[in-house]
Amino acid sequence: MIKELERLKESETELMLKAPVVLCILIAGADGTIDRREIKEAINVAVRKKEKTILDNYFKEVSQDFEDKLKVLLQSYPYESAKRNPILIEELSPLNPIFLKLDKSFSKPFYDMLKELAEKIAGSSGGLWGMMSVDSEEAKYIRLPMLHDPSQNNSVTR
């Protein structure tokens, strides 16, 4: 169990653990195609983030079988991105009230990690030699409009 998530309900903890995978599907699949480079970049971000930070234990948990989790979860959504994306956004939006339950020393780095993950995935395919180009569909989501920066919230509910 991840210490920072102990005070959450089981469904909230599950969403926190599932969020990077859901985000990967949203960003990588926004243009209608989830390519291998996008999945690889998401895995690389999760694996590299195992350095000593407040998210250390979180990444140890999330990075285990990331690709398998992504493939299994992807099968539970509609194939067409136009149908899939609203569902994914709806799944990620409940993170906002969860952020209020967490200490900002965890919720802010978590939010920042999701933003970094979105940017890395979006920039991993397309463009010159498949690098550093963000598709217009991916650009809609890269700033995570469905999530609010926890550092902008003034209250913490415990």
C-alpha positions as a printed NumPy array, in Angstrom:
array([[  0.   ,   0.   ,   0.   ],
       [  1.131,   3.513,  -0.777],
       [  1.257,   5.495,   2.446],
       [  0.004,   8.75 ,   0.909],
       [ -3.109,   6.998,  -0.414],
       [ -4.082,   5.248,   2.84 ],
       [ -6.861,   7.673,   3.739],
       [ -8.624,   7.228,   0.403],
       [-11.525,   4.93 ,  -0.328],
       [-10.647,   1.796,  -2.275],
       [-12.229,   3.182,  -5.471],
       [-10.211,   6.404,  -5.124],
       [ -6.955,   4.506,  -4.648],
       [ -7.805,   2.394,  -7.678],
       [ -8.321,   5.536,  -9.769],
       [ -5.016,   7.011,  -8.586],
       [ -3.226,   3.83 ,  -9.665],
       [ -5.123,   3.627, -12.945],
       [ -4.758,   7.325, -13.886],
       [ -1.431,   7.108, -15.801],
       [ -2.759,   4.219, -17.888],
       [ -6.035,   6.04 , -18.62 ],
       [ -4.091,   9.195, -19.463],
       [ -1.81 ,   7.222, -21.781],
       [ -4.822,   5.845, -23.658],
       [ -6.352,   9.33 , -23.887],
       [ -3.257,  11.129, -25.174],
       [ -1.824,   8.354, -27.33 ],
       [ -5.221,   7.524, -28.812],
       [ -6.496,  11.076, -29.243],
       [ -5.52 ,  11.036, -32.92 ],
       [ -7.275,   7.693, -33.429],
       [ -4.111,   5.575, -33.318],
       [ -2.121,   4.364, -30.341],
       [  1.304,   3.695, -31.726],
       [  4.039,   1.606, -30.202],
       [  6.306,   4.632, -29.597],
       [  3.64 ,   6.304, -27.468],
       [  3.213,   3.227, -25.294],
       [  6.986,   2.841, -25.006],
       [  7.357,   6.486, -23.927],
       [  4.664,   6.084, -21.258],
       [  6.445,   3.008, -19.904],
       [  9.785,   4.84 , -19.971],
       [  8.354,   7.756, -17.983],
       [  6.878,   5.387, -15.38 ],
       [ 10.109,   3.394, -15.074],
       [ 12.394,   6.453, -14.944],
       [ 10.291,   8.022, -12.238],
       [ 11.385,   5.388,  -9.744],
       [ 14.022,   7.798,  -8.393],
       [ 13.676,   8.915,  -4.812],
       [ 10.746,  11.296,  -4.632],
       [  7.495,  11.384,  -2.733],
       [  6.075,   9.409,  -5.677],
       [  8.688,   6.629,  -5.35 ],
       [  6.369,   3.955,  -3.918],
       [  3.61 ,   5.043,  -6.264],
       [  5.823,   4.466,  -9.323],
       [  7.013,   1.107,  -8.075],
       [  3.367,   0.029,  -8.002],
       [  2.252,   1.654, -11.261],
       [  5.229,   0.643, -13.391],
       [  4.68 ,  -3.068, -12.761],
       [  3.164,  -4.59 , -15.906],
       [  2.259,  -1.13 , -17.25 ],
       [  1.971,  -2.319, -20.846],
       [ -0.192,  -5.303, -19.878],
       [ -2.46 ,  -3.065, -17.808],
       [ -2.745,  -0.674, -20.746],
       [ -3.644,  -3.419, -23.219],
       [ -6.26 ,  -4.941, -20.923],
       [ -7.819,  -1.58 , -20.084],
       [ -7.804,  -0.438, -23.709],
       [-10.   ,  -3.397, -24.639],
       [-12.703,  -2.155, -22.264],
       [-13.185,   1.11 , -24.211],
       [-14.729,   1.822, -27.607],
       [-12.307,   1.527, -30.515],
       [-13.141,   4.944, -32.013],
       [-11.385,   7.818, -30.272],
       [-14.428,  10.092, -30.673],
       [-16.408,   7.685, -28.478],
       [-13.511,   6.691, -26.209],
       [-12.132,  10.124, -25.294],
       [-15.235,  11.471, -23.483],
       [-15.298,   8.294, -21.381],
       [-11.61 ,   8.676, -20.492],
       [-12.08 ,  12.338, -19.572],
       [-15.023,  11.389, -17.384],
       [-12.857,   8.751, -15.678],
       [-10.016,  11.188, -14.977],
       [-12.169,  14.085, -13.713],
       [-12.867,  12.475, -10.303],
       [ -9.169,  12.947,  -9.512],
       [ -9.959,  16.581,  -8.648],
       [-11.83 ,  15.861,  -5.392],
       [ -9.267,  13.167,  -4.574],
       [ -6.506,  15.778,  -4.841],
       [ -8.283,  17.718,  -2.09 ],
       [ -8.049,  14.713,   0.224],
       [ -4.317,  14.315,  -0.3  ],
       [ -1.502,  16.349,   1.119],
       [ -0.296,  18.886,  -1.456],
       [  3.214,  17.504,  -1.066],
       [  1.87 ,  14.42 ,  -2.879],
       [ -0.992,  15.75 ,  -5.013],
       [  1.042,  18.495,  -6.693],
       [  3.932,  16.213,  -7.789],
       [  1.325,  13.658,  -8.891],
       [ -0.463,  16.26 , -11.024],
       [  2.87 ,  17.478, -12.439],
       [  3.816,  13.881, -13.289],
       [  0.547,  13.437, -15.202],
       [  1.257,  16.617, -17.173],
       [  4.799,  15.449, -17.946],
       [  3.481,  12.053, -18.99 ],
       [  0.94 ,  13.677, -21.334],
       [  3.614,  15.877, -22.915],
       [  6.09 ,  13.01 , -23.37 ],
       [  3.487,  10.724, -24.932],
       [  2.186,  13.437, -27.253],
       [  5.688,  14.34 , -28.399],
       [  6.814,  10.754, -28.931],
       [  5.322,  10.178, -32.379],
       [  4.779,  12.202, -35.508],
       [  6.862,  15.123, -36.697],
       [ 10.475,  14.914, -37.825],
       [ 11.569,  11.26 , -37.513],
       [  8.606,  10.65 , -35.261],
       [  9.767,  13.074, -32.601],
       [  8.562,  16.262, -30.964],
       [  5.356,  16.88 , -32.877],
       [  2.002,  17.087, -31.157],
       [ -1.084,  16.171, -33.146],
       [ -3.976,  18.653, -32.959],
       [ -6.192,  16.083, -31.225],
       [ -3.483,  15.358, -28.646],
       [ -3.004,  19.105, -28.137],
       [ -6.611,  19.339, -26.866],
       [ -5.728,  17.158, -23.89 ],
       [ -2.013,  17.726, -23.263],
       [ -2.657,  20.448, -20.652],
       [ -5.129,  18.151, -18.847],
       [ -8.157,  20.478, -19.008],
       [-10.208,  17.947, -17.03 ],
       [ -7.884,  18.306, -14.01 ],
       [ -7.193,  21.228, -11.71 ],
       [ -3.732,  22.004, -10.39 ],
       [ -3.857,  20.96 ,  -6.703],
       [ -1.538,  23.799,  -5.732],
       [ -4.332,  26.195,  -6.725],
       [ -6.719,  24.652,  -4.179],
       [ -6.74 ,  26.349,  -0.8  ],
       [ -8.27 ,  23.607,   1.31 ],
       [ -7.284,  20.093,   2.189],
       [-10.019,  17.773,   3.371],
       [ -8.89 ,  14.989,   5.654]])
